[in-house]
């Protein structure tokens, strides 16, 4: 019980600050990738900030691991947390937990279940798409035979990949770019499935309630 209370206290105290730190991490990474005329001095500063922020994420994971008292089984039970530590650009996707943390400080939820799922999936798609576009652009630009030569190309490719359209006019050629592509295809299908499934359930529930309210026929 004490371990669970310790985990809960740590979670509530650190989740929002760490989310803000993850957004700063994403900002620093974006500036390093997109600001081509940036001096080496500023690049070093941004790199130092990203490493410092990553160390915070690692410390948070280790503290959660220690407070859980689960040993190595904690890693198996919290695979996503381990992935987020290894790939900090994905940490903003924990926006779902941020909302839940804030909501528990209030008496009730401001959004219905369906609206929350759609909002979470939409925000996650935007964050995943932006992080993926940055990573692919960083890997592809300057590569031999690359078709993604500008950040605009990367954004266009990201949109077509997340929506599973896949026009094929622009494709990654580097191992890193293709690895990110596979991850974004899987993420895109999951997010679109969450949105369409929630919307369909909401529509069905709405029509069902309307039908139940109708007075019986003569």
mmCIF file of N, CA, C and O in Angstrom, residues 54-114:
data_model
loop_
_atom_site.group_PDB
_atom_site.id
_atom_site.type_symbol
_atom_site.label_atom_id
_atom_site.label_comp_id
_atom_site.label_asym_id
_atom_site.label_seq_id
_atom_site.Cartn_x
_atom_site.Cartn_y
_atom_site.Cartn_z
ATOM 1 N N UNK A 54 16.654 14.670 -21.281
ATOM 2 C CA UNK A 54 16.594 13.211 -21.370
ATOM 3 C C UNK A 54 17.005 12.571 -20.051
ATOM 4 O O UNK A 54 16.441 11.554 -19.646
ATOM 5 N N UNK A 55 17.988 13.158 -19.373
ATOM 6 C CA UNK A 55 18.401 12.616 -18.078
ATOM 7 C C UNK A 55 17.265 12.712 -17.064
ATOM 8 O O UNK A 55 17.119 11.823 -16.206
ATOM 9 N N UNK A 56 16.436 13.756 -17.147
ATOM 10 C CA UNK A 56 15.271 13.858 -16.261
ATOM 11 C C UNK A 56 14.291 12.716 -16.530
ATOM 12 O O UNK A 56 13.731 12.134 -15.596
ATOM 13 N N UNK A 57 14.078 12.412 -17.810
ATOM 14 C CA UNK A 57 13.165 11.325 -18.162
ATOM 15 C C UNK A 57 13.702 9.981 -17.633
ATOM 16 O O UNK A 57 12.937 9.150 -17.149
ATOM 17 N N UNK A 58 15.012 9.802 -17.741
ATOM 18 C CA UNK A 58 15.618 8.564 -17.259
ATOM 19 C C UNK A 58 15.497 8.463 -15.736
ATOM 20 O O UNK A 58 15.159 7.396 -15.203
ATOM 21 N N UNK A 59 15.743 9.565 -15.040
ATOM 22 C CA UNK A 59 15.614 9.567 -13.578
ATOM 23 C C UNK A 59 14.176 9.263 -13.172
ATOM 24 O O UNK A 59 13.928 8.492 -12.234
ATOM 25 N N UNK A 60 13.218 9.860 -13.883
ATOM 26 C CA UNK A 60 11.809 9.605 -13.583
ATOM 27 C C UNK A 60 11.481 8.123 -13.736
ATOM 28 O O UNK A 60 10.798 7.534 -12.885
ATOM 29 N N UNK A 61 11.975 7.512 -14.802
ATOM 30 C CA UNK A 61 11.716 6.084 -15.029
ATOM 31 C C UNK A 61 12.335 5.236 -13.923
ATOM 32 O O UNK A 61 11.698 4.302 -13.415
ATOM 33 N N UNK A 62 13.557 5.557 -13.537
ATOM 34 C CA UNK A 62 14.226 4.789 -12.492
ATOM 35 C C UNK A 62 13.526 4.951 -11.150
ATOM 36 O O UNK A 62 13.420 3.987 -10.374
ATOM 37 N N UNK A 63 13.041 6.149 -10.859
ATOM 38 C CA UNK A 63 12.319 6.371 -9.601
ATOM 39 C C UNK A 63 11.019 5.578 -9.586
ATOM 40 O O UNK A 63 10.663 4.942 -8.584
ATOM 41 N N UNK A 64 10.286 5.604 -10.710
ATOM 42 C CA UNK A 64 9.045 4.830 -10.794
ATOM 43 C C UNK A 64 9.338 3.330 -10.615
ATOM 44 O O UNK A 64 8.564 2.613 -9.965
ATOM 45 N N UNK A 65 10.407 2.899 -11.226
ATOM 46 C CA UNK A 65 10.819 1.496 -11.107
ATOM 47 C C UNK A 65 11.110 1.152 -9.646
ATOM 48 O O UNK A 65 10.668 0.133 -9.119
ATOM 49 N N UNK A 66 11.851 2.042 -8.980
ATOM 50 C CA UNK A 66 12.210 1.805 -7.577
ATOM 51 C C UNK A 66 10.969 1.819 -6.683
ATOM 52 O O UNK A 66 10.830 0.971 -5.791
ATOM 53 N N UNK A 67 10.075 2.749 -6.901
ATOM 54 C CA UNK A 67 8.885 2.844 -6.062
ATOM 55 C C UNK A 67 7.916 1.692 -6.286
ATOM 56 O O UNK A 67 7.133 1.358 -5.389
ATOM 57 N N UNK A 68 7.974 1.093 -7.477
ATOM 58 C CA UNK A 68 7.050 -0.004 -7.766
ATOM 59 C C UNK A 68 7.362 -1.250 -6.939
ATOM 60 O O UNK A 68 6.471 -2.024 -6.604
ATOM 61 N N UNK A 69 8.649 -1.470 -6.628
ATOM 62 C CA UNK A 69 9.040 -2.653 -5.891
ATOM 63 C C UNK A 69 8.827 -3.942 -6.666
ATOM 64 O O UNK A 69 8.743 -5.020 -6.073
ATOM 65 N N UNK A 70 8.752 -3.847 -7.996
ATOM 66 C CA UNK A 70 8.445 -5.017 -8.822
ATOM 67 C C UNK A 70 9.677 -5.654 -9.451
ATOM 68 O O UNK A 70 9.561 -6.682 -10.126
ATOM 69 N N UNK A 71 10.836 -5.052 -9.282
ATOM 70 C CA UNK A 71 12.032 -5.618 -9.880
ATOM 71 C C UNK A 71 11.980 -5.571 -11.398
ATOM 72 O O UNK A 71 11.421 -4.640 -11.992
ATOM 73 N N UNK A 72 12.542 -6.614 -12.033
ATOM 74 C CA UNK A 72 12.589 -6.640 -13.495
ATOM 75 C C UNK A 72 11.204 -6.787 -14.125
ATOM 76 O O UNK A 72 11.021 -6.447 -15.297
ATOM 77 N N UNK A 73 10.245 -7.277 -13.372
ATOM 78 C CA UNK A 73 8.890 -7.406 -13.920
ATOM 79 C C UNK A 73 8.281 -6.054 -14.256
ATOM 80 O O UNK A 73 7.374 -5.965 -15.079
ATOM 81 N N UNK A 74 8.782 -4.994 -13.637
ATOM 82 C CA UNK A 74 8.276 -3.643 -13.947
ATOM 83 C C UNK A 74 8.538 -3.296 -15.405
ATOM 84 O O UNK A 74 7.699 -2.662 -16.063
ATOM 85 N N UNK A 75 9.703 -3.700 -15.914
ATOM 86 C CA UNK A 75 10.042 -3.407 -17.313
ATOM 87 C C UNK A 75 9.071 -4.101 -18.249
ATOM 88 O O UNK A 75 8.604 -3.522 -19.232
ATOM 89 N N UNK A 76 8.730 -5.355 -17.955
ATOM 90 C CA UNK A 76 7.804 -6.100 -18.809
ATOM 91 C C UNK A 76 6.392 -5.527 -18.748
ATOM 92 O O UNK A 76 5.671 -5.544 -19.743
ATOM 93 N N UNK A 77 6.010 -5.038 -17.586
ATOM 94 C CA UNK A 77 4.657 -4.524 -17.425
ATOM 95 C C UNK A 77 4.497 -3.092 -17.918
ATOM 96 O O UNK A 77 3.375 -2.617 -18.083
ATOM 97 N N UNK A 78 5.600 -2.388 -18.124
ATOM 98 C CA UNK A 78 5.548 -0.989 -18.562
ATOM 99 C C UNK A 78 6.487 -0.797 -19.749
ATOM 100 O O UNK A 78 7.427 -0.003 -19.704
ATOM 101 N N UNK A 79 6.209 -1.541 -20.800
ATOM 102 C CA UNK A 79 7.059 -1.489 -21.992
ATOM 103 C C UNK A 79 7.020 -0.109 -22.632
ATOM 104 O O UNK A 79 8.041 0.420 -23.078
ATOM 105 N N UNK A 80 5.835 0.500 -22.680
ATOM 106 C CA UNK A 80 5.704 1.812 -23.314
ATOM 107 C C UNK A 80 6.545 2.857 -22.601
ATOM 108 O O UNK A 80 7.148 3.721 -23.237
ATOM 109 N N UNK A 81 6.614 2.784 -21.274
ATOM 110 C CA UNK A 81 7.436 3.738 -20.528
ATOM 111 C C UNK A 81 8.912 3.592 -20.893
ATOM 112 O O UNK A 81 9.636 4.583 -21.011
ATOM 113 N N UNK A 82 9.355 2.338 -21.077
ATOM 114 C CA UNK A 82 10.748 2.109 -21.471
ATOM 115 C C UNK A 82 11.008 2.646 -22.880
ATOM 116 O O UNK A 82 12.061 3.238 -23.148
ATOM 117 N N UNK A 83 10.047 2.455 -23.775
ATOM 118 C CA UNK A 83 10.200 2.955 -25.141
ATOM 119 C C UNK A 83 10.282 4.472 -25.155
ATOM 120 O O UNK A 83 11.079 5.068 -25.885
ATOM 121 N N UNK A 84 9.469 5.106 -24.323
ATOM 122 C CA UNK A 84 9.462 6.571 -24.266
ATOM 123 C C UNK A 84 10.797 7.099 -23.750
ATOM 124 O O UNK A 84 11.264 8.158 -24.182
ATOM 125 N N UNK A 85 11.429 6.370 -22.823
ATOM 126 C CA UNK A 85 12.745 6.785 -22.348
ATOM 127 C C UNK A 85 13.775 6.681 -23.465
ATOM 128 O O UNK A 85 14.620 7.559 -23.641
ATOM 129 N N UNK A 86 13.702 5.604 -24.245
ATOM 130 C CA UNK A 86 14.645 5.416 -25.351
ATOM 131 C C UNK A 86 14.368 6.373 -26.501
ATOM 132 O O UNK A 86 15.296 6.789 -27.202
ATOM 133 N N UNK A 87 13.093 6.722 -26.699
ATOM 134 C CA UNK A 87 12.704 7.625 -27.783
ATOM 135 C C UNK A 87 11.942 8.800 -27.180
ATOM 136 O O UNK A 87 10.707 8.839 -27.196
ATOM 137 N N UNK A 88 12.642 9.785 -26.632
ATOM 138 C CA UNK A 88 11.977 10.883 -25.920
ATOM 139 C C UNK A 88 11.009 11.699 -26.780
ATOM 140 O O UNK A 88 10.113 12.352 -26.240
ATOM 141 N N UNK A 89 11.170 11.664 -28.104
ATOM 142 C CA UNK A 89 10.247 12.413 -28.956
ATOM 143 C C UNK A 89 8.816 11.898 -28.828
ATOM 144 O O UNK A 89 7.866 12.614 -29.152
ATOM 145 N N UNK A 90 8.654 10.670 -28.357
ATOM 146 C CA UNK A 90 7.313 10.102 -28.195
ATOM 147 C C UNK A 90 6.682 10.478 -26.861
ATOM 148 O O UNK A 90 5.506 10.208 -26.643
ATOM 149 N N UNK A 91 7.437 11.088 -25.982
ATOM 150 C CA UNK A 91 6.906 11.382 -24.652
ATOM 151 C C UNK A 91 5.690 12.314 -24.677
ATOM 152 O O UNK A 91 4.801 12.171 -23.824
ATOM 153 N N UNK A 92 5.610 13.299 -25.596
ATOM 154 C CA UNK A 92 4.388 14.123 -25.622
ATOM 155 C C UNK A 92 3.117 13.317 -25.816
ATOM 156 O O UNK A 92 2.029 13.819 -25.518
ATOM 157 N N UNK A 93 3.225 12.089 -26.323
ATOM 158 C CA UNK A 93 2.026 11.268 -26.495
ATOM 159 C C UNK A 93 1.400 10.888 -25.148
ATOM 160 O O UNK A 93 0.268 10.408 -25.110
ATOM 161 N N UNK A 94 2.115 11.126 -24.064
ATOM 162 C CA UNK A 94 1.556 10.858 -22.740
ATOM 163 C C UNK A 94 0.570 11.939 -22.324
ATOM 164 O O UNK A 94 0.180 12.026 -21.163
ATOM 165 N N UNK A 95 0.137 12.749 -23.293
ATOM 166 C CA UNK A 95 -0.841 13.801 -23.007
ATOM 167 C C UNK A 95 -2.108 13.210 -22.403
ATOM 168 O O UNK A 95 -2.826 13.874 -21.654
ATOM 169 N N UNK A 96 -2.400 11.959 -22.710
ATOM 170 C CA UNK A 96 -3.568 11.295 -22.124
ATOM 171 C C UNK A 96 -3.442 11.250 -20.611
ATOM 172 O O UNK A 96 -4.380 11.569 -19.878
ATOM 173 N N UNK A 97 -2.275 10.871 -20.131
ATOM 174 C CA UNK A 97 -2.073 10.807 -18.693
ATOM 175 C C UNK A 97 -2.107 12.194 -18.062
ATOM 176 O O UNK A 97 -2.509 12.356 -16.908
ATOM 177 N N UNK A 98 -1.673 13.198 -18.812
ATOM 178 C CA UNK A 98 -1.710 14.560 -18.287
ATOM 179 C C UNK A 98 -3.147 14.961 -18.006
ATOM 180 O O UNK A 98 -3.464 15.505 -16.942
ATOM 181 N N UNK A 99 -4.019 14.710 -18.944
ATOM 182 C CA UNK A 99 -5.419 15.074 -18.757
ATOM 183 C C UNK A 99 -6.015 14.332 -17.560
ATOM 184 O O UNK A 99 -6.750 14.911 -16.754
ATOM 185 N N UNK A 100 -5.706 13.051 -17.441
ATOM 186 C CA UNK A 100 -6.252 12.275 -16.333
ATOM 187 C C UNK A 100 -5.737 12.793 -14.994
ATOM 188 O O UNK A 100 -6.463 12.827 -14.005
ATOM 189 N N UNK A 101 -4.447 13.194 -14.959
ATOM 190 C CA UNK A 101 -3.886 13.742 -13.726
ATOM 191 C C UNK A 101 -4.602 15.021 -13.320
ATOM 192 O O UNK A 101 -4.946 15.219 -12.150
ATOM 193 N N UNK A 102 -4.832 15.909 -14.303
ATOM 194 C CA UNK A 102 -5.525 17.160 -14.014
ATOM 195 C C UNK A 102 -6.979 16.889 -13.648
ATOM 196 O O UNK A 102 -7.536 17.522 -12.743
ATOM 197 N N UNK A 103 -7.605 15.939 -14.329
ATOM 198 C CA UNK A 103 -9.014 15.653 -14.073
ATOM 199 C C UNK A 103 -9.231 15.131 -12.659
ATOM 200 O O UNK A 103 -10.242 15.438 -12.020
ATOM 201 N N UNK A 104 -8.298 14.343 -12.160
ATOM 202 C CA UNK A 104 -8.456 13.786 -10.816
ATOM 203 C C UNK A 104 -8.376 14.863 -9.740
ATOM 204 O O UNK A 104 -8.775 14.622 -8.599
ATOM 205 N N UNK A 105 -7.844 16.020 -10.106
ATOM 206 C CA UNK A 105 -7.814 17.119 -9.146
ATOM 207 C C UNK A 105 -9.152 17.854 -9.089
ATOM 208 O O UNK A 105 -9.344 18.738 -8.270
ATOM 209 N N UNK A 106 -10.046 17.511 -10.014
ATOM 210 C CA UNK A 106 -11.366 18.118 -10.049
ATOM 211 C C UNK A 106 -12.413 17.059 -9.765
ATOM 212 O O UNK A 106 -12.129 15.880 -9.697
ATOM 213 N N UNK A 107 -13.621 17.502 -9.633
ATOM 214 C CA UNK A 107 -14.666 16.573 -9.212
ATOM 215 C C UNK A 107 -15.231 15.753 -10.362
ATOM 216 O O UNK A 107 -15.762 14.676 -10.156
ATOM 217 N N UNK A 108 -15.131 16.251 -11.591
ATOM 218 C CA UNK A 108 -15.759 15.552 -12.704
ATOM 219 C C UNK A 108 -15.008 15.826 -13.989
ATOM 220 O O UNK A 108 -14.209 16.758 -14.072
ATOM 221 N N UNK A 109 -15.287 15.025 -15.004
ATOM 222 C CA UNK A 109 -14.663 15.193 -16.318
ATOM 223 C C UNK A 109 -15.420 16.250 -17.108
ATOM 224 O O UNK A 109 -16.638 16.330 -17.051
ATOM 225 N N UNK A 110 -14.706 17.050 -17.848
ATOM 226 C CA UNK A 110 -15.331 18.083 -18.660
ATOM 227 C C UNK A 110 -15.729 17.576 -20.039
ATOM 228 O O UNK A 110 -16.489 18.227 -20.733
ATOM 229 N N UNK A 111 -15.182 16.444 -20.430
ATOM 230 C CA UNK A 111 -15.486 15.880 -21.740
ATOM 231 C C UNK A 111 -16.075 14.484 -21.565
ATOM 232 O O UNK A 111 -15.734 13.762 -20.638
ATOM 233 N N UNK A 112 -16.952 14.106 -22.486
ATOM 234 C CA UNK A 112 -17.488 12.761 -22.466
ATOM 235 C C UNK A 112 -16.391 11.778 -22.879
ATOM 236 O O UNK A 112 -15.345 12.163 -23.405
ATOM 237 N N UNK A 113 -16.651 10.509 -22.653
ATOM 238 C CA UNK A 113 -15.656 9.486 -22.987
ATOM 239 C C UNK A 113 -15.305 9.523 -24.468
ATOM 240 O O UNK A 113 -14.126 9.492 -24.842
ATOM 241 N N UNK A 114 -16.304 9.602 -25.337
ATOM 242 C CA UNK A 114 -16.053 9.587 -26.773
ATOM 243 C C UNK A 114 -15.271 10.834 -27.202
ATOM 244 O O UNK A 114 -14.347 10.757 -28.013
#
